[in-house]
């Protein structure tokens, strides 16, 4: 019995969540006395996984899988799990994996729980802690099925190099799953890429702005601040609805979830639907001209003032700091 992880990549390169998942799987494998196998889809170089404790990689290379197809990808993961007789299948909580996990669970007749934070509390019975109600509460979930599937919440565990990485051999095996035409009944016709240089999914820092910025012509300072910090840019829902920013940047309950180390919200009021999506970010900084803005109630640090005065000063300070 091994643990199987789906190590996600984008454009042939691993996403950071793959390394967090591998680190987590390694720790769980140690406590269960088992090994970690990863399945990858069209990832160019898989050797990096070894560093984080993966013992074996099943490499899938197939042009038909160049665009994301939930059913086809789920089928690949199911077949990899069956090949490895995996009793524990781990996925991250990215948008793709949230689509995949229930499909994999149904096909393996497995119990699934998402948004897992932390290592299993117990393995017999199998219990994990997870966030609930848009990150406002935790619950303890028990999975009773023979095969178990977990979706690990982003940034909830961290990335750790394995202590035995130098001596351990990680084997790579080409894996050719049987893919059905029926898996492609739903096709991705186009992909709208975010304009930011860093993707929200992979970012450690997100600089996000709202209607307080008054119009799309004012986003230069947001992009510059993001640039200086190596951050991704994001926005509130009305901003993308108005067409000021691409929809891919909309974060919140109905947009992308953000679980970064640092979330900087500029000119965003802090409506409950926005907070619901960014709540699990570790440090929240708010810049708003209204001291009564609800965002200040959930902020770790707050600056009351005009974004058009504060943000340029922050950019200068960060530039000077980096130059030192
Ligand atoms: P506003 O509410 O207009 O706030 C602008 C803020 O900017 C104010 O606090 C103001 O004080 C401040 N400001 C103004 N000028 C300045 C200045 N010069 N400097 C600094 N600050 C300034 N919203 C989301 O974001 N994400 C979601 O996923 C989402 N999902 C929703 C789902 C549903 C079903 C519904 C009903 C709503 C949803 N919303 C969502 C909308 C949400 O309720 C709010 O309307 C929205 O978040 C407000 O966006 P905002 O803060 O950018 O704008």
mmCIF file of N, CA and C in Angstrom, residues 79-188:
data_model
loop_
_atom_site.group_PDB
_atom_site.id
_atom_site.type_symbol
_atom_site.label_atom_id
_atom_site.label_comp_id
_atom_site.label_asym_id
_atom_site.label_seq_id
_atom_site.Cartn_x
_atom_site.Cartn_y
_atom_site.Cartn_z
ATOM 1 N N UNK A 79 -6.552 5.356 -12.317
ATOM 2 C CA UNK A 79 -5.767 4.211 -12.789
ATOM 3 C C UNK A 79 -4.410 4.128 -12.074
ATOM 4 N N UNK A 80 -3.841 5.302 -11.793
ATOM 5 C CA UNK A 80 -2.562 5.306 -11.056
ATOM 6 C C UNK A 80 -2.774 4.770 -9.646
ATOM 7 N N UNK A 81 -3.887 5.166 -9.012
ATOM 8 C CA UNK A 81 -4.185 4.699 -7.646
ATOM 9 C C UNK A 81 -4.385 3.189 -7.645
ATOM 10 N N UNK A 82 -5.072 2.688 -8.671
ATOM 11 C CA UNK A 82 -5.307 1.230 -8.737
ATOM 12 C C UNK A 82 -4.002 0.489 -8.971
ATOM 13 N N UNK A 83 -3.167 1.028 -9.853
ATOM 14 C CA UNK A 83 -1.870 0.381 -10.137
ATOM 15 C C UNK A 83 -1.033 0.266 -8.862
ATOM 16 N N UNK A 84 -1.065 1.325 -8.044
ATOM 17 C CA UNK A 84 -0.232 1.358 -6.830
ATOM 18 C C UNK A 84 -0.950 0.775 -5.612
ATOM 19 N N UNK A 85 -2.208 0.354 -5.805
ATOM 20 C CA UNK A 85 -3.041 -0.118 -4.688
ATOM 21 C C UNK A 85 -3.033 0.918 -3.553
ATOM 22 N N UNK A 86 -3.130 2.184 -3.946
ATOM 23 C CA UNK A 86 -3.059 3.274 -2.951
ATOM 24 C C UNK A 86 -4.327 3.311 -2.107
ATOM 25 N N UNK A 87 -4.132 3.427 -0.816
ATOM 26 C CA UNK A 87 -5.289 3.547 0.090
ATOM 27 C C UNK A 87 -5.540 5.002 0.457
ATOM 28 N N UNK A 88 -4.539 5.829 0.205
ATOM 29 C CA UNK A 88 -4.670 7.251 0.492
ATOM 30 C C UNK A 88 -4.246 8.037 -0.750
ATOM 31 N N UNK A 89 -5.171 8.830 -1.284
ATOM 32 C CA UNK A 89 -4.889 9.629 -2.480
ATOM 33 C C UNK A 89 -4.966 11.096 -2.059
ATOM 34 N N UNK A 90 -3.898 11.847 -2.352
ATOM 35 C CA UNK A 90 -3.839 13.245 -1.902
ATOM 36 C C UNK A 90 -3.849 14.198 -3.094
ATOM 37 N N UNK A 91 -4.696 15.194 -3.007
ATOM 38 C CA UNK A 91 -4.744 16.243 -4.025
ATOM 39 C C UNK A 91 -4.645 17.575 -3.309
ATOM 40 N N UNK A 92 -4.338 18.640 -4.064
ATOM 41 C CA UNK A 92 -4.323 19.958 -3.435
ATOM 42 C C UNK A 92 -5.737 20.550 -3.531
ATOM 43 N N UNK A 93 -5.866 21.800 -3.164
ATOM 44 C CA UNK A 93 -7.206 22.410 -3.216
ATOM 45 C C UNK A 93 -7.250 23.512 -4.272
ATOM 46 N N UNK A 94 -6.527 23.301 -5.374
ATOM 47 C CA UNK A 94 -6.613 24.257 -6.473
ATOM 48 C C UNK A 94 -7.963 24.064 -7.165
ATOM 49 N N UNK A 95 -8.283 25.004 -8.038
ATOM 50 C CA UNK A 95 -9.564 24.901 -8.750
ATOM 51 C C UNK A 95 -9.625 23.580 -9.518
ATOM 52 N N UNK A 96 -8.546 23.212 -10.201
ATOM 53 C CA UNK A 96 -8.549 21.960 -10.965
ATOM 54 C C UNK A 96 -8.780 20.764 -10.050
ATOM 55 N N UNK A 97 -8.063 20.732 -8.937
ATOM 56 C CA UNK A 97 -8.169 19.574 -8.054
ATOM 57 C C UNK A 97 -9.523 19.499 -7.372
ATOM 58 N N UNK A 98 -10.154 20.653 -7.161
ATOM 59 C CA UNK A 98 -11.498 20.632 -6.562
ATOM 60 C C UNK A 98 -12.499 19.993 -7.542
ATOM 61 N N UNK A 99 -12.257 20.184 -8.849
ATOM 62 C CA UNK A 99 -13.086 19.497 -9.843
ATOM 63 C C UNK A 99 -12.799 17.996 -9.850
ATOM 64 N N UNK A 100 -11.500 17.679 -9.747
ATOM 65 C CA UNK A 100 -11.077 16.292 -9.918
ATOM 66 C C UNK A 100 -11.474 15.379 -8.776
ATOM 67 N N UNK A 101 -11.286 15.866 -7.560
ATOM 68 C CA UNK A 101 -11.369 14.980 -6.398
ATOM 69 C C UNK A 101 -12.694 14.213 -6.296
ATOM 70 N N UNK A 102 -13.851 14.874 -6.465
ATOM 71 C CA UNK A 102 -15.092 14.087 -6.355
ATOM 72 C C UNK A 102 -15.205 13.012 -7.439
ATOM 73 N N UNK A 103 -14.686 13.306 -8.642
ATOM 74 C CA UNK A 103 -14.747 12.310 -9.723
ATOM 75 C C UNK A 103 -13.882 11.101 -9.390
ATOM 76 N N UNK A 104 -12.691 11.384 -8.843
ATOM 77 C CA UNK A 104 -11.794 10.291 -8.448
ATOM 78 C C UNK A 104 -12.450 9.492 -7.317
ATOM 79 N N UNK A 105 -13.062 10.222 -6.386
ATOM 80 C CA UNK A 105 -13.682 9.557 -5.230
ATOM 81 C C UNK A 105 -14.788 8.606 -5.675
ATOM 82 N N UNK A 106 -15.617 9.061 -6.602
ATOM 83 C CA UNK A 106 -16.722 8.205 -7.072
ATOM 84 C C UNK A 106 -16.153 6.966 -7.760
ATOM 85 N N UNK A 107 -15.143 7.178 -8.618
ATOM 86 C CA UNK A 107 -14.640 6.026 -9.382
ATOM 87 C C UNK A 107 -13.901 5.022 -8.497
ATOM 88 N N UNK A 108 -13.351 5.477 -7.381
ATOM 89 C CA UNK A 108 -12.631 4.547 -6.488
ATOM 90 C C UNK A 108 -13.497 4.131 -5.289
ATOM 91 N N UNK A 109 -14.748 4.615 -5.284
ATOM 92 C CA UNK A 109 -15.654 4.375 -4.139
ATOM 93 C C UNK A 109 -14.961 4.777 -2.830
ATOM 94 N N UNK A 110 -14.339 5.940 -2.887
ATOM 95 C CA UNK A 110 -13.553 6.418 -1.751
ATOM 96 C C UNK A 110 -14.273 7.560 -1.048
ATOM 97 N N UNK A 111 -13.974 7.752 0.232
ATOM 98 C CA UNK A 111 -14.462 8.917 0.953
ATOM 99 C C UNK A 111 -13.521 10.085 0.680
ATOM 100 N N UNK A 112 -14.084 11.282 0.545
ATOM 101 C CA UNK A 112 -13.257 12.454 0.210
ATOM 102 C C UNK A 112 -13.574 13.611 1.141
ATOM 103 N N UNK A 113 -12.544 14.286 1.584
ATOM 104 C CA UNK A 113 -12.776 15.549 2.288
ATOM 105 C C UNK A 113 -11.776 16.598 1.799
ATOM 106 N N UNK A 114 -12.280 17.817 1.631
ATOM 107 C CA UNK A 114 -11.455 18.896 1.071
ATOM 108 C C UNK A 114 -10.976 19.827 2.180
ATOM 109 N N UNK A 115 -10.147 20.805 1.792
ATOM 110 C CA UNK A 115 -9.701 21.878 2.715
ATOM 111 C C UNK A 115 -9.080 21.352 4.000
ATOM 112 N N UNK A 116 -8.325 20.272 3.865
ATOM 113 C CA UNK A 116 -7.688 19.679 5.042
ATOM 114 C C UNK A 116 -6.531 20.567 5.490
ATOM 115 N N UNK A 117 -6.476 20.820 6.789
ATOM 116 C CA UNK A 117 -5.352 21.597 7.346
ATOM 117 C C UNK A 117 -4.642 20.724 8.383
ATOM 118 N N UNK A 118 -3.417 20.446 8.167
ATOM 119 C CA UNK A 118 -2.650 19.671 9.151
ATOM 120 C C UNK A 118 -2.662 18.186 8.886
ATOM 121 N N UNK A 119 -1.744 17.521 9.566
ATOM 122 C CA UNK A 119 -1.594 16.071 9.421
ATOM 123 C C UNK A 119 -2.797 15.358 10.036
ATOM 124 N N UNK A 120 -3.065 14.101 9.636
ATOM 125 C CA UNK A 120 -4.195 13.381 10.238
ATOM 126 C C UNK A 120 -4.084 13.375 11.761
ATOM 127 N N UNK A 121 -5.193 13.597 12.428
ATOM 128 C CA UNK A 121 -5.201 13.605 13.892
ATOM 129 C C UNK A 121 -5.073 12.183 14.415
ATOM 130 N N UNK A 122 -5.622 11.244 13.640
ATOM 131 C CA UNK A 122 -5.486 9.833 13.991
ATOM 132 C C UNK A 122 -5.647 9.037 12.697
ATOM 133 N N UNK A 123 -4.999 7.861 12.643
ATOM 134 C CA UNK A 123 -5.139 7.065 11.420
ATOM 135 C C UNK A 123 -6.139 5.925 11.621
ATOM 136 N N UNK A 124 -6.369 5.477 12.864
ATOM 137 C CA UNK A 124 -7.419 4.493 13.140
ATOM 138 C C UNK A 124 -8.210 4.946 14.380
ATOM 139 N N UNK A 125 -9.401 5.491 14.189
ATOM 140 C CA UNK A 125 -10.058 5.825 12.938
ATOM 141 C C UNK A 125 -9.323 6.969 12.224
ATOM 142 N N UNK A 126 -9.590 7.131 10.923
ATOM 143 C CA UNK A 126 -8.868 8.134 10.137
ATOM 144 C C UNK A 126 -9.581 9.494 10.275
ATOM 145 N N UNK A 127 -8.937 10.408 10.988
ATOM 146 C CA UNK A 127 -9.575 11.700 11.247
ATOM 147 C C UNK A 127 -8.655 12.853 10.843
ATOM 148 N N UNK A 128 -9.245 13.838 10.211
ATOM 149 C CA UNK A 128 -8.476 15.033 9.817
ATOM 150 C C UNK A 128 -9.237 16.291 10.217
ATOM 151 N N UNK A 129 -8.470 17.369 10.341
ATOM 152 C CA UNK A 129 -9.075 18.672 10.632
ATOM 153 C C UNK A 129 -9.220 19.414 9.310
ATOM 154 N N UNK A 130 -10.338 20.073 9.103
ATOM 155 C CA UNK A 130 -10.557 20.823 7.864
ATOM 156 C C UNK A 130 -11.276 22.134 8.167
ATOM 157 N N UNK A 131 -11.151 23.071 7.245
ATOM 158 C CA UNK A 131 -11.878 24.327 7.443
ATOM 159 C C UNK A 131 -13.292 24.175 6.887
ATOM 160 N N UNK A 132 -14.211 24.942 7.457
ATOM 161 C CA UNK A 132 -15.606 24.870 7.017
ATOM 162 C C UNK A 132 -16.208 26.269 7.019
ATOM 163 N N UNK A 133 -17.374 26.386 6.413
ATOM 164 C CA UNK A 133 -18.119 27.654 6.364
ATOM 165 C C UNK A 133 -17.198 28.801 5.921
ATOM 166 N N UNK A 134 -16.634 28.653 4.716
ATOM 167 C CA UNK A 134 -15.753 29.683 4.140
ATOM 168 C C UNK A 134 -14.675 30.099 5.131
ATOM 169 N N UNK A 135 -14.017 29.123 5.731
ATOM 170 C CA UNK A 135 -12.884 29.330 6.639
ATOM 171 C C UNK A 135 -13.259 29.993 7.964
ATOM 172 N N UNK A 136 -14.535 30.008 8.312
ATOM 173 C CA UNK A 136 -14.913 30.639 9.586
ATOM 174 C C UNK A 136 -14.853 29.636 10.731
ATOM 175 N N UNK A 137 -14.772 28.362 10.416
ATOM 176 C CA UNK A 137 -14.770 27.344 11.477
ATOM 177 C C UNK A 137 -13.934 26.149 11.028
ATOM 178 N N UNK A 138 -13.607 25.302 11.991
ATOM 179 C CA UNK A 138 -12.938 24.038 11.671
ATOM 180 C C UNK A 138 -13.890 22.905 12.009
ATOM 181 N N UNK A 139 -13.751 21.783 11.324
ATOM 182 C CA UNK A 139 -14.417 20.590 11.834
ATOM 183 C C UNK A 139 -13.471 19.403 11.741
ATOM 184 N N UNK A 140 -13.766 18.386 12.533
ATOM 185 C CA UNK A 140 -12.980 17.164 12.498
ATOM 186 C C UNK A 140 -13.799 16.159 11.685
ATOM 187 N N UNK A 141 -13.204 15.645 10.639
ATOM 188 C CA UNK A 141 -13.922 14.734 9.752
ATOM 189 C C UNK A 141 -13.300 13.337 9.836
ATOM 190 N N UNK A 142 -14.153 12.341 9.899
ATOM 191 C CA UNK A 142 -13.662 10.957 9.928
ATOM 192 C C UNK A 142 -14.033 10.300 8.603
ATOM 193 N N UNK A 143 -13.071 9.624 7.977
ATOM 194 C CA UNK A 143 -13.356 8.897 6.731
ATOM 195 C C UNK A 143 -13.304 7.411 7.044
ATOM 196 N N UNK A 144 -14.372 6.709 6.684
ATOM 197 C CA UNK A 144 -14.472 5.295 7.061
ATOM 198 C C UNK A 144 -14.223 4.341 5.904
ATOM 199 N N UNK A 145 -14.165 4.873 4.667
ATOM 200 C CA UNK A 145 -13.989 3.977 3.513
ATOM 201 C C UNK A 145 -12.563 3.419 3.480
ATOM 202 N N UNK A 146 -12.406 2.316 2.746
ATOM 203 C CA UNK A 146 -11.107 1.667 2.629
ATOM 204 C C UNK A 146 -10.093 2.624 1.958
ATOM 205 N N UNK A 147 -10.514 3.222 0.847
ATOM 206 C CA UNK A 147 -9.658 4.214 0.177
ATOM 207 C C UNK A 147 -10.109 5.606 0.597
ATOM 208 N N UNK A 148 -9.127 6.444 0.892
ATOM 209 C CA UNK A 148 -9.457 7.786 1.386
ATOM 210 C C UNK A 148 -8.815 8.840 0.490
ATOM 211 N N UNK A 149 -9.535 9.908 0.245
ATOM 212 C CA UNK A 149 -8.992 11.002 -0.577
ATOM 213 C C UNK A 149 -9.036 12.299 0.230
ATOM 214 N N UNK A 150 -7.899 12.996 0.245
ATOM 215 C CA UNK A 150 -7.841 14.277 0.957
ATOM 216 C C UNK A 150 -7.473 15.390 -0.017
ATOM 217 N N UNK A 151 -8.096 16.545 0.151
ATOM 218 C CA UNK A 151 -7.685 17.753 -0.572
ATOM 219 C C UNK A 151 -7.009 18.665 0.439
ATOM 220 N N UNK A 152 -5.720 18.921 0.253
ATOM 221 C CA UNK A 152 -4.957 19.718 1.224
ATOM 222 C C UNK A 152 -5.121 21.205 0.926
ATOM 223 N N UNK A 153 -5.504 21.977 1.934
ATOM 224 C CA UNK A 153 -5.648 23.425 1.742
ATOM 225 C C UNK A 153 -4.282 24.057 1.478
ATOM 226 N N UNK A 154 -4.247 25.001 0.553
ATOM 227 C CA UNK A 154 -2.980 25.643 0.175
ATOM 228 C C UNK A 154 -2.360 26.384 1.359
ATOM 229 N N UNK A 155 -1.044 26.300 1.451
ATOM 230 C CA UNK A 155 -0.277 26.987 2.506
ATOM 231 C C UNK A 155 -0.644 26.525 3.914
ATOM 232 N N UNK A 156 -1.279 25.378 4.037
ATOM 233 C CA UNK A 156 -1.672 24.928 5.373
ATOM 234 C C UNK A 156 -0.593 24.061 6.002
ATOM 235 N N UNK A 157 0.310 23.517 5.184
ATOM 236 C CA UNK A 157 1.337 22.634 5.743
ATOM 237 C C UNK A 157 2.745 23.202 5.544
ATOM 238 N N UNK A 158 3.006 23.709 4.357
ATOM 239 C CA UNK A 158 4.341 24.249 4.050
ATOM 240 C C UNK A 158 5.135 23.289 3.171
ATOM 241 N N UNK A 159 6.286 23.777 2.718
ATOM 242 C CA UNK A 159 7.140 22.979 1.826
ATOM 243 C C UNK A 159 8.412 22.631 2.591
ATOM 244 N N UNK A 160 8.698 21.343 2.710
ATOM 245 C CA UNK A 160 9.877 20.911 3.474
ATOM 246 C C UNK A 160 10.684 19.916 2.667
ATOM 247 N N UNK A 161 11.985 20.168 2.594
ATOM 248 C CA UNK A 161 12.836 19.178 1.931
ATOM 249 C C UNK A 161 12.978 17.979 2.853
ATOM 250 N N UNK A 162 12.970 16.812 2.256
ATOM 251 C CA UNK A 162 13.043 15.586 3.046
ATOM 252 C C UNK A 162 14.464 15.399 3.589
ATOM 253 N N UNK A 163 14.577 14.946 4.828
ATOM 254 C CA UNK A 163 15.902 14.826 5.453
ATOM 255 C C UNK A 163 16.742 13.734 4.790
ATOM 256 N N UNK A 164 16.085 12.732 4.172
ATOM 257 C CA UNK A 164 16.848 11.651 3.540
ATOM 258 C C UNK A 164 16.967 11.835 2.022
ATOM 259 N N UNK A 165 16.737 13.079 1.564
ATOM 260 C CA UNK A 165 16.671 13.326 0.113
ATOM 261 C C UNK A 165 17.957 12.918 -0.623
ATOM 262 N N UNK A 166 19.116 13.113 0.020
ATOM 263 C CA UNK A 166 20.378 12.843 -0.679
ATOM 264 C C UNK A 166 20.558 11.346 -0.939
ATOM 265 N N UNK A 167 20.186 10.524 0.016
ATOM 266 C CA UNK A 167 20.432 9.081 -0.115
ATOM 267 C C UNK A 167 19.308 8.317 -0.807
ATOM 268 N N UNK A 168 18.142 8.903 -0.872
ATOM 269 C CA UNK A 168 16.988 8.147 -1.373
ATOM 270 C C UNK A 168 16.927 8.165 -2.898
ATOM 271 N N UNK A 169 16.551 7.023 -3.454
ATOM 272 C CA UNK A 169 16.434 6.942 -4.914
ATOM 273 C C UNK A 169 14.955 7.080 -5.259
ATOM 274 N N UNK A 170 14.681 8.003 -6.168
ATOM 275 C CA UNK A 170 13.293 8.181 -6.619
ATOM 276 C C UNK A 170 13.206 7.599 -8.022
ATOM 277 N N UNK A 171 12.375 6.610 -8.213
ATOM 278 C CA UNK A 171 12.277 5.988 -9.540
ATOM 279 C C UNK A 171 11.239 6.710 -10.391
ATOM 280 N N UNK A 172 11.531 6.791 -11.673
ATOM 281 C CA UNK A 172 10.589 7.417 -12.616
ATOM 282 C C UNK A 172 10.112 6.347 -13.592
ATOM 283 N N UNK A 173 8.820 6.286 -13.786
ATOM 284 C CA UNK A 173 8.266 5.242 -14.665
ATOM 285 C C UNK A 173 7.276 5.883 -15.627
ATOM 286 N N UNK A 174 7.401 5.582 -16.931
ATOM 287 C CA UNK A 174 6.390 6.085 -17.871
ATOM 288 C C UNK A 174 5.113 5.298 -17.656
ATOM 289 N N UNK A 175 4.029 6.021 -17.498
ATOM 290 C CA UNK A 175 2.748 5.368 -17.218
ATOM 291 C C UNK A 175 1.787 5.713 -18.355
ATOM 292 N N UNK A 176 1.215 4.670 -18.971
ATOM 293 C CA UNK A 176 0.311 4.913 -20.109
ATOM 294 C C UNK A 176 -1.101 4.464 -19.720
ATOM 295 N N UNK A 177 -1.881 5.404 -19.209
ATOM 296 C CA UNK A 177 -3.241 5.018 -18.810
ATOM 297 C C UNK A 177 -4.133 4.825 -20.029
ATOM 298 N N UNK A 178 -5.202 4.105 -19.809
ATOM 299 C CA UNK A 178 -6.163 3.865 -20.883
ATOM 300 C C UNK A 178 -7.175 5.015 -20.869
ATOM 301 N N UNK A 179 -7.050 5.919 -21.845
ATOM 302 C CA UNK A 179 -7.934 7.094 -21.834
ATOM 303 C C UNK A 179 -9.051 6.910 -22.862
ATOM 304 N N UNK A 180 -10.271 7.129 -22.406
ATOM 305 C CA UNK A 180 -11.451 6.922 -23.270
ATOM 306 C C UNK A 180 -11.833 8.230 -23.977
ATOM 307 N N UNK A 181 -12.400 8.108 -25.191
ATOM 308 C CA UNK A 181 -12.886 9.308 -25.892
ATOM 309 C C UNK A 181 -13.984 10.004 -25.090
ATOM 310 N N UNK A 182 -14.770 9.198 -24.359
ATOM 311 C CA UNK A 182 -15.879 9.769 -23.576
ATOM 312 C C UNK A 182 -15.382 10.728 -22.491
ATOM 313 N N UNK A 183 -14.097 10.594 -22.136
ATOM 314 C CA UNK A 183 -13.536 11.502 -21.122
ATOM 315 C C UNK A 183 -13.455 12.938 -21.621
ATOM 316 N N UNK A 184 -13.545 13.106 -22.942
ATOM 317 C CA UNK A 184 -13.353 14.448 -23.509
ATOM 318 C C UNK A 184 -14.661 15.071 -23.990
ATOM 319 N N UNK A 185 -15.776 14.644 -23.416
ATOM 320 C CA UNK A 185 -17.069 15.219 -23.809
ATOM 321 C C UNK A 185 -17.169 16.692 -23.446
ATOM 322 N N UNK A 186 -16.420 17.103 -22.417
ATOM 323 C CA UNK A 186 -16.369 18.529 -22.067
ATOM 324 C C UNK A 186 -14.975 19.023 -22.428
ATOM 325 N N UNK A 187 -14.922 20.026 -23.300
ATOM 326 C CA UNK A 187 -13.614 20.510 -23.775
ATOM 327 C C UNK A 187 -13.399 21.956 -23.346
ATOM 328 N N UNK A 188 -12.148 22.286 -23.046
ATOM 329 C CA UNK A 188 -11.793 23.686 -22.782
ATOM 330 C C UNK A 188 -11.563 24.349 -24.144
#
